[in-house]
Amino acid sequence: MKVTVLQETLAHGLSIVSRAVSPRSTLPVLSNILIATDEGRLRLSATNLELGITCWIGAKIEEEGSTTVPARTFADLVGTLPAEQVSLSLETSTQKLNVKAGSSNTDIKCIDSQEFPPMPVPEMDSALQINVVDFKEIIQQVAFAASSDEARPVLMGVLMKVDGNQLTMAAADGFRLSVRNATLSTASPQALSAIIPARALTELSRIAGDGGEMISLVLPKGRGQVVFRVKDTELAAQLIDGTFPDYQQIIPRNYKSRTILSTQSLLKACKQAEIFAREGSNVAKFNIKTSGDLEPGSVEISAQSEETGSNETVISATIDGDGLLIAFNVRFLREVLEVIKTPNVALETSAANNPGVVRPVGTDDFLHVIMPMHLG
């Protein structure tokens, strides 16, 4: 193999794929990145067997070939090279990759590409198309609510359902639930349902860019995988086996009070309360007070810590229904407010021991259910 590539192009490609490199693996080749010539371009791939990322970059190919190079060593080296052409040449018999740029000349020990796990080559003809900007927003509003507890793998994923042109994505960790609906530009010929690892979606959101491109999504038959393609990058992830909980059962059907607040004011109050709540178990009290004859409605948000002190913020609110004192995990509330784009937000509650529902005001495509905490 003999190729020439621009340093910044190579560094960018490596930054995309290195996130899929396995940090601790019994297979040495999984700590490597596959470099291969592919129809006039250079293909970079990394996988930890659950998540695989491939990126194609422009390069001048003099001799075809492939090898796998230690990810960290190579990425660190390329990051220090001058911003000019980098020439890569492989000595096949010794599997040594020579890297030259400016006055720098390096030999890196590689592992034969035959040992690298095969990456999926999906048929993208039947792929669903989703606008990058829309899909990134959907991921942002859902993936954070997935669990990080490996004891319940199914909750570490995001449920994706497609029915016609309707897309629904949901994630839950036992204490909260995020559900987002969207309309696809083209309908799917058949109904789809899959549990995608939240981490894979977060990575996809990171590498997808901000342009007006489309993300192509395909679930190859019988492979237990999902493959996303955007521009020159492909991400493949193993689907999570199991049955996602029936989240519709968790969503309260009605409420006794609906409190409308400024999203930014509530977010700010939650951030302040969290400074004191985080010392304990993130408990903050929300005292919803209905309007009196001369008083407008308000919500008093308070948190206290044995060690550091206490904080209280009062926000004016429009309240339809009864007053209520309820406690929530304030970090959870802050995290959902950070992904709500509308100026105002509604909090629907019915009792101190019943879940609350957070919805953006003015759009009905997103809702978030949050479990109450014990009022100590």
Short mmCIF file of C-alpha atoms in Angstrom, two decimals:
data_model
loop_
_atom_site.label_atom_id
_atom_site.label_comp_id
_atom_site.label_asym_id
_atom_site.label_seq_id
_atom_site.Cartn_x
_atom_site.Cartn_y
_atom_site.Cartn_z
CA MET A 1 0.00 0.00 0.00
CA LYS A 2 1.25 3.46 -0.90
CA VAL A 3 -0.94 6.54 -0.43
CA THR A 4 -0.63 10.30 0.07
CA VAL A 5 -3.19 12.20 2.12
CA LEU A 6 -3.49 15.69 3.65
CA GLN A 7 -2.67 15.78 7.38
CA GLU A 8 -5.91 17.60 8.34
CA THR A 9 -8.05 15.19 6.27
CA LEU A 10 -6.41 12.19 7.94
CA ALA A 11 -6.67 13.74 11.43
CA HIS A 12 -10.38 14.48 10.86
CA GLY A 13 -11.08 10.92 9.67
CA LEU A 14 -9.24 9.44 12.65
CA SER A 15 -11.18 11.64 15.09
CA ILE A 16 -14.43 10.25 13.66
CA VAL A 17 -13.58 6.54 13.80
CA SER A 18 -11.44 6.41 16.97
CA ARG A 19 -14.52 6.64 19.19
CA ALA A 20 -15.39 3.05 18.18
CA VAL A 21 -11.98 1.66 19.14
CA SER A 22 -12.14 -0.85 21.97
CA PRO A 23 -10.15 0.56 24.95
CA ARG A 24 -9.85 -2.78 26.75
CA SER A 25 -9.97 -5.80 24.52
CA THR A 26 -8.60 -9.32 24.64
CA LEU A 27 -8.22 -9.08 20.84
CA PRO A 28 -5.25 -6.78 20.06
CA VAL A 29 -6.60 -6.00 16.57
CA LEU A 30 -9.64 -4.24 18.13
CA SER A 31 -7.26 -1.59 19.50
CA ASN A 32 -6.32 -0.85 15.89
CA ILE A 33 -7.86 1.14 13.05
CA LEU A 34 -8.21 -0.51 9.64
CA ILE A 35 -6.69 1.55 6.83
CA ALA A 36 -7.59 0.33 3.35
CA THR A 37 -7.65 1.69 -0.19
CA ASP A 38 -11.19 1.64 -1.57
CA GLU A 39 -12.06 2.75 -5.11
CA GLY A 40 -9.71 5.73 -5.19
CA ARG A 41 -10.27 6.78 -1.58
CA LEU A 42 -8.88 5.75 1.80
CA ARG A 43 -11.23 3.87 4.11
CA LEU A 44 -10.74 4.08 7.89
CA SER A 45 -12.67 1.67 10.14
CA ALA A 46 -12.80 0.92 13.85
CA THR A 47 -15.00 -1.42 15.87
CA ASN A 48 -15.47 -2.77 19.39
CA LEU A 49 -17.81 -5.50 17.98
CA GLU A 50 -20.89 -3.63 19.31
CA LEU A 51 -20.28 -0.36 17.47
CA GLY A 52 -18.40 0.11 14.21
CA ILE A 53 -17.58 3.37 12.41
CA THR A 54 -16.21 3.68 8.87
CA CYS A 55 -15.13 6.90 7.21
CA TRP A 56 -13.95 7.46 3.62
CA ILE A 57 -11.43 10.25 2.98
CA GLY A 58 -9.86 11.68 -0.17
CA ALA A 59 -6.32 10.44 -0.90
CA LYS A 60 -3.92 9.87 -3.79
CA ILE A 61 -3.58 6.10 -4.18
CA GLU A 62 -0.33 4.86 -5.74
CA GLU A 63 -0.55 1.23 -4.62
CA GLU A 64 -3.65 -0.59 -3.32
CA GLY A 65 -3.46 -2.34 0.04
CA SER A 66 -4.63 -2.48 3.65
CA THR A 67 -3.41 -2.91 7.23
CA THR A 68 -4.50 -2.14 10.79
CA VAL A 69 -2.58 0.46 12.77
CA PRO A 70 -2.59 1.00 16.60
CA ALA A 71 -5.30 3.63 17.01
CA ARG A 72 -3.88 5.74 19.81
CA THR A 73 -0.29 5.77 18.53
CA PHE A 74 -1.36 6.67 15.00
CA ALA A 75 -3.91 9.35 15.99
CA ASP A 76 -1.45 10.98 18.43
CA LEU A 77 1.29 10.97 15.80
CA VAL A 78 -0.90 12.41 13.03
CA GLY A 79 -2.04 15.15 15.44
CA THR A 80 1.59 16.34 15.79
CA LEU A 81 2.49 16.26 12.07
CA PRO A 82 2.77 19.49 10.05
CA ALA A 83 -0.35 20.57 8.08
CA GLU A 84 0.87 19.22 4.74
CA GLN A 85 0.91 15.99 2.75
CA VAL A 86 1.47 12.76 4.66
CA SER A 87 2.76 9.73 2.78
CA LEU A 88 1.89 6.26 4.07
CA SER A 89 3.62 3.16 2.72
CA LEU A 90 3.26 -0.39 4.01
CA GLU A 91 5.95 -3.06 3.96
CA THR A 92 3.64 -6.08 3.64
CA SER A 93 6.15 -8.74 4.76
CA THR A 94 6.93 -7.01 8.08
CA GLN A 95 3.55 -5.19 8.47
CA LYS A 96 5.40 -1.93 9.18
CA LEU A 97 3.72 1.30 8.13
CA ASN A 98 6.09 4.12 7.21
CA VAL A 99 4.62 7.57 7.88
CA LYS A 100 6.42 10.57 6.34
CA ALA A 101 5.53 14.26 6.61
CA GLY A 102 7.92 17.21 6.47
CA SER A 103 11.05 16.25 8.44
CA SER A 104 9.22 13.51 10.36
CA ASN A 105 9.79 9.86 9.47
CA THR A 106 8.10 7.12 11.55
CA ASP A 107 7.69 3.34 11.34
CA ILE A 108 4.68 1.85 13.11
CA LYS A 109 4.17 -1.86 13.80
CA CYS A 110 0.81 -2.98 12.39
CA ILE A 111 -1.40 -6.09 12.45
CA ASP A 112 -2.48 -7.78 9.21
CA SER A 113 -5.89 -6.53 8.01
CA GLN A 114 -7.04 -10.16 7.58
CA GLU A 115 -7.43 -10.32 11.37
CA PHE A 116 -9.80 -7.34 11.48
CA PRO A 117 -13.52 -8.24 11.88
CA PRO A 118 -15.45 -7.79 8.60
CA MET A 119 -17.53 -4.60 8.56
CA PRO A 120 -21.14 -4.80 7.28
CA VAL A 121 -21.76 -3.92 3.64
CA PRO A 122 -25.47 -3.07 3.70
CA GLU A 123 -27.81 -2.54 0.76
CA MET A 124 -28.79 1.11 1.16
CA ASP A 125 -31.46 1.08 -1.62
CA SER A 126 -34.35 0.55 0.81
CA ALA A 127 -32.96 2.92 3.46
CA LEU A 128 -35.16 5.35 5.37
CA GLN A 129 -34.13 8.98 4.90
CA ILE A 130 -34.15 11.43 7.81
CA ASN A 131 -32.90 15.01 7.78
CA VAL A 132 -29.69 15.31 9.84
CA VAL A 133 -30.81 18.38 11.82
CA ASP A 134 -34.17 16.82 12.75
CA PHE A 135 -32.62 13.48 13.68
CA LYS A 136 -29.94 15.09 15.85
CA GLU A 137 -32.65 16.96 17.75
CA ILE A 138 -34.66 13.74 18.23
CA ILE A 139 -31.55 11.93 19.56
CA GLN A 140 -30.77 14.87 21.86
CA GLN A 141 -34.29 14.81 23.33
CA VAL A 142 -34.40 11.06 23.93
CA ALA A 143 -30.98 9.41 24.38
CA PHE A 144 -30.13 11.17 27.67
CA ALA A 145 -33.02 9.38 29.43
CA ALA A 146 -31.61 5.91 28.68
CA SER A 147 -30.07 3.96 31.56
CA SER A 148 -26.33 3.43 32.07
CA ASP A 149 -26.94 0.39 34.29
CA GLU A 150 -25.60 -2.73 32.56
CA ALA A 151 -27.84 -4.92 34.76
CA ARG A 152 -30.80 -3.89 32.55
CA PRO A 153 -29.35 -3.81 29.01
CA VAL A 154 -32.73 -3.20 27.34
CA LEU A 155 -32.97 0.18 29.12
CA MET A 156 -29.52 1.18 27.81
CA GLY A 157 -31.16 1.42 24.40
CA VAL A 158 -33.59 3.69 22.62
CA LEU A 159 -36.74 2.12 21.20
CA MET A 160 -37.26 3.17 17.58
CA LYS A 161 -40.60 2.43 15.92
CA VAL A 162 -41.54 3.31 12.36
CA ASP A 163 -45.10 2.96 11.11
CA GLY A 164 -45.72 4.39 7.66
CA ASN A 165 -44.21 7.87 7.81
CA GLN A 166 -44.45 8.13 11.61
CA LEU A 167 -41.25 7.74 13.64
CA THR A 168 -41.36 7.33 17.44
CA MET A 169 -38.31 7.13 19.67
CA ALA A 170 -38.45 6.43 23.41
CA ALA A 171 -35.94 5.91 26.23
CA ALA A 172 -36.44 5.21 29.94
CA ASP A 173 -34.23 4.36 32.92
CA GLY A 174 -36.89 3.46 35.51
CA PHE A 175 -37.07 7.02 36.91
CA ARG A 176 -37.87 9.00 33.75
CA LEU A 177 -39.13 8.51 30.21
CA SER A 178 -38.58 10.57 27.06
CA VAL A 179 -40.81 10.11 24.00
CA ARG A 180 -40.37 11.98 20.72
CA ASN A 181 -42.52 11.67 17.57
CA ALA A 182 -41.61 12.84 14.09
CA THR A 183 -42.90 12.61 10.53
CA LEU A 184 -40.60 11.11 7.88
CA SER A 185 -40.46 12.59 4.38
CA THR A 186 -41.02 9.12 2.88
CA ALA A 187 -43.06 6.28 4.36
CA SER A 188 -41.50 2.94 5.27
CA PRO A 189 -43.00 0.02 3.30
CA GLN A 190 -43.14 -2.09 6.46
CA ALA A 191 -43.46 -1.36 10.18
CA LEU A 192 -40.12 -1.44 11.99
CA SER A 193 -39.22 -1.78 15.66
CA ALA A 194 -35.70 -1.97 17.11
CA ILE A 195 -33.80 -1.14 20.30
CA ILE A 196 -30.69 0.85 19.38
CA PRO A 197 -27.92 1.40 21.97
CA ALA A 198 -28.14 5.00 23.22
CA ARG A 199 -24.37 5.31 22.95
CA ALA A 200 -24.50 4.52 19.22
CA LEU A 201 -27.09 7.27 18.67
CA THR A 202 -25.02 9.76 20.68
CA GLU A 203 -21.98 8.92 18.51
CA LEU A 204 -24.09 9.31 15.37
CA SER A 205 -25.24 12.72 16.55
CA ARG A 206 -21.60 13.70 17.14
CA ILE A 207 -20.32 12.67 13.69
CA ALA A 208 -23.34 13.71 11.62
CA GLY A 209 -22.39 17.38 11.15
CA ASP A 210 -24.86 20.26 10.98
CA GLY A 211 -25.57 20.52 7.27
CA GLY A 212 -28.75 19.88 5.34
CA GLU A 213 -27.77 16.28 4.51
CA MET A 214 -29.94 13.24 4.97
CA ILE A 215 -29.13 10.30 7.23
CA SER A 216 -29.88 6.92 5.64
CA LEU A 217 -30.99 4.20 8.04
CA VAL A 218 -31.25 0.50 7.29
CA LEU A 219 -31.90 -2.64 9.37
CA PRO A 220 -30.30 -5.49 7.36
CA LYS A 221 -32.51 -8.61 7.60
CA GLY A 222 -31.48 -11.26 10.11
CA ARG A 223 -28.31 -9.45 11.15
CA GLY A 224 -29.44 -7.86 14.42
CA GLN A 225 -27.82 -4.61 13.32
CA VAL A 226 -28.71 -1.06 12.37
CA VAL A 227 -26.58 0.87 9.86
CA PHE A 228 -26.63 4.66 9.46
CA ARG A 229 -24.93 6.48 6.62
CA VAL A 230 -24.37 10.22 6.41
CA LYS A 231 -22.09 11.81 3.78
CA ASP A 232 -18.78 9.85 3.85
CA THR A 233 -19.38 8.11 7.17
CA GLU A 234 -21.14 4.90 8.12
CA LEU A 235 -22.00 3.76 11.64
CA ALA A 236 -23.15 0.21 12.41
CA ALA A 237 -24.42 -0.92 15.81
CA GLN A 238 -25.60 -4.22 17.26
CA LEU A 239 -29.26 -3.96 18.24
CA ILE A 240 -30.21 -4.80 21.83
CA ASP A 241 -32.18 -8.04 22.23
CA GLY A 242 -35.20 -8.04 24.50
CA THR A 243 -38.60 -6.45 25.00
CA PHE A 244 -38.80 -2.74 25.72
CA PRO A 245 -41.22 -1.93 28.58
CA ASP A 246 -44.72 -0.82 27.53
CA TYR A 247 -44.00 2.85 28.16
CA GLN A 248 -47.56 3.93 27.26
CA GLN A 249 -48.60 2.50 30.65
CA ILE A 250 -46.27 4.96 32.42
CA ILE A 251 -47.64 8.12 30.79
CA PRO A 252 -50.33 9.68 33.01
CA ARG A 253 -53.62 10.05 31.15
CA ASN A 254 -54.78 13.14 33.05
CA TYR A 255 -53.59 15.77 35.52
CA LYS A 256 -55.00 17.92 38.32
CA SER A 257 -52.82 20.94 37.64
CA ARG A 258 -50.99 22.26 34.60
CA THR A 259 -48.29 24.80 35.37
CA ILE A 260 -46.85 26.90 32.54
CA LEU A 261 -43.44 28.49 33.16
CA SER A 262 -40.65 30.18 31.22
CA THR A 263 -38.27 27.40 30.14
CA GLN A 264 -35.18 29.52 30.78
CA SER A 265 -36.35 30.77 34.21
CA LEU A 266 -37.13 27.23 35.35
CA LEU A 267 -33.82 25.92 33.97
CA LYS A 268 -31.91 28.63 35.84
CA ALA A 269 -33.78 27.87 39.09
CA CYS A 270 -33.05 24.14 38.69
CA LYS A 271 -29.34 24.80 38.12
CA GLN A 272 -29.22 26.87 41.33
CA ALA A 273 -31.14 24.25 43.32
CA GLU A 274 -28.88 21.50 41.99
CA ILE A 275 -25.81 23.16 43.56
CA PHE A 276 -27.29 22.36 46.99
CA ALA A 277 -29.31 19.26 46.09
CA ARG A 278 -26.35 17.34 44.67
CA GLU A 279 -24.85 16.93 48.17
CA GLY A 280 -27.78 14.64 49.00
CA SER A 281 -29.76 12.68 46.44
CA ASN A 282 -30.61 15.60 44.11
CA VAL A 283 -33.97 16.25 45.79
CA ALA A 284 -35.57 19.65 45.14
CA LYS A 285 -39.05 20.66 46.33
CA PHE A 286 -41.52 22.32 43.97
CA ASN A 287 -44.27 24.21 45.75
CA ILE A 288 -46.92 25.05 43.15
CA LYS A 289 -49.09 27.89 44.46
CA THR A 290 -52.26 28.85 42.61
CA SER A 291 -53.13 32.50 42.13
CA GLY A 292 -55.06 34.32 44.86
CA ASP A 293 -57.26 37.41 44.44
CA LEU A 294 -54.30 39.75 44.06
CA GLU A 295 -51.43 37.28 43.69
CA PRO A 296 -50.38 35.65 40.39
CA GLY A 297 -49.56 31.92 40.42
CA SER A 298 -46.00 30.92 41.32
CA VAL A 299 -43.68 27.97 41.81
CA GLU A 300 -41.20 27.97 44.68
CA ILE A 301 -38.18 25.74 43.99
CA SER A 302 -36.02 24.91 46.99
CA ALA A 303 -33.12 22.63 47.89
CA GLN A 304 -30.97 22.29 50.95
CA SER A 305 -27.80 20.61 52.05
CA GLU A 306 -26.60 19.78 55.56
CA GLU A 307 -23.10 20.95 54.65
CA THR A 308 -23.44 23.87 52.25
CA GLY A 309 -26.73 25.67 52.94
CA SER A 310 -30.00 26.16 51.11
CA ASN A 311 -31.45 27.88 48.06
CA GLU A 312 -34.93 29.04 47.11
CA THR A 313 -36.20 30.60 43.88
CA VAL A 314 -39.74 31.78 43.15
CA ILE A 315 -40.90 31.87 39.51
CA SER A 316 -44.19 33.32 38.34
CA ALA A 317 -46.39 30.79 36.55
CA THR A 318 -49.77 30.33 34.96
CA ILE A 319 -51.49 27.53 36.86
CA ASP A 320 -54.59 25.70 35.72
CA GLY A 321 -55.85 23.54 38.59
CA ASP A 322 -54.80 22.82 42.17
CA GLY A 323 -51.70 23.80 44.10
CA LEU A 324 -49.29 21.03 45.09
CA LEU A 325 -46.03 20.36 46.94
CA ILE A 326 -43.98 17.75 45.04
CA ALA A 327 -40.30 16.77 44.94
CA PHE A 328 -38.25 15.79 41.88
CA ASN A 329 -34.69 14.77 41.10
CA VAL A 330 -33.54 18.24 40.04
CA ARG A 331 -30.74 16.92 37.81
CA PHE A 332 -33.30 14.97 35.78
CA LEU A 333 -35.46 18.07 35.46
CA ARG A 334 -32.49 20.21 34.40
CA GLU A 335 -31.48 17.64 31.76
CA VAL A 336 -34.91 17.66 30.12
CA LEU A 337 -35.19 21.47 30.21
CA GLU A 338 -31.84 21.68 28.40
CA VAL A 339 -33.29 19.85 25.38
CA ILE A 340 -36.57 21.79 25.17
CA LYS A 341 -36.44 24.49 22.49
CA THR A 342 -39.73 26.32 23.14
CA PRO A 343 -39.83 29.54 25.26
CA ASN A 344 -42.40 28.04 27.67
CA VAL A 345 -42.79 24.64 29.24
CA ALA A 346 -45.74 22.92 30.92
CA LEU A 347 -45.48 20.76 34.04
CA GLU A 348 -48.51 18.49 34.56
CA THR A 349 -48.99 17.03 38.04
CA SER A 350 -51.76 15.28 39.96
CA ALA A 351 -50.38 14.21 43.39
CA ALA A 352 -47.13 14.28 45.38
CA ASN A 353 -46.57 10.56 44.77
CA ASN A 354 -47.60 10.50 41.07
CA PRO A 355 -45.26 11.13 38.12
CA GLY A 356 -45.07 14.60 36.57
CA VAL A 357 -45.13 15.23 32.81
CA VAL A 358 -43.00 17.92 31.17
CA ARG A 359 -44.08 19.15 27.73
CA PRO A 360 -42.91 22.00 25.50
CA VAL A 361 -45.72 24.54 25.05
CA GLY A 362 -46.78 24.97 21.42
CA THR A 363 -45.74 21.56 20.07
CA ASP A 364 -47.06 18.10 20.85
CA ASP A 365 -44.22 15.96 19.44
CA PHE A 366 -42.31 15.54 22.73
CA LEU A 367 -43.09 14.56 26.29
CA HIS A 368 -41.04 13.60 29.32
CA VAL A 369 -42.31 11.70 32.35
CA ILE A 370 -40.41 12.15 35.60
CA MET A 371 -40.98 10.15 38.79
CA PRO A 372 -41.51 12.11 42.03
CA MET A 373 -39.15 11.75 44.99
CA HIS A 374 -40.06 11.20 48.62
CA LEU A 375 -40.79 14.45 50.46
CA GLY A 376 -38.50 14.12 53.46
#
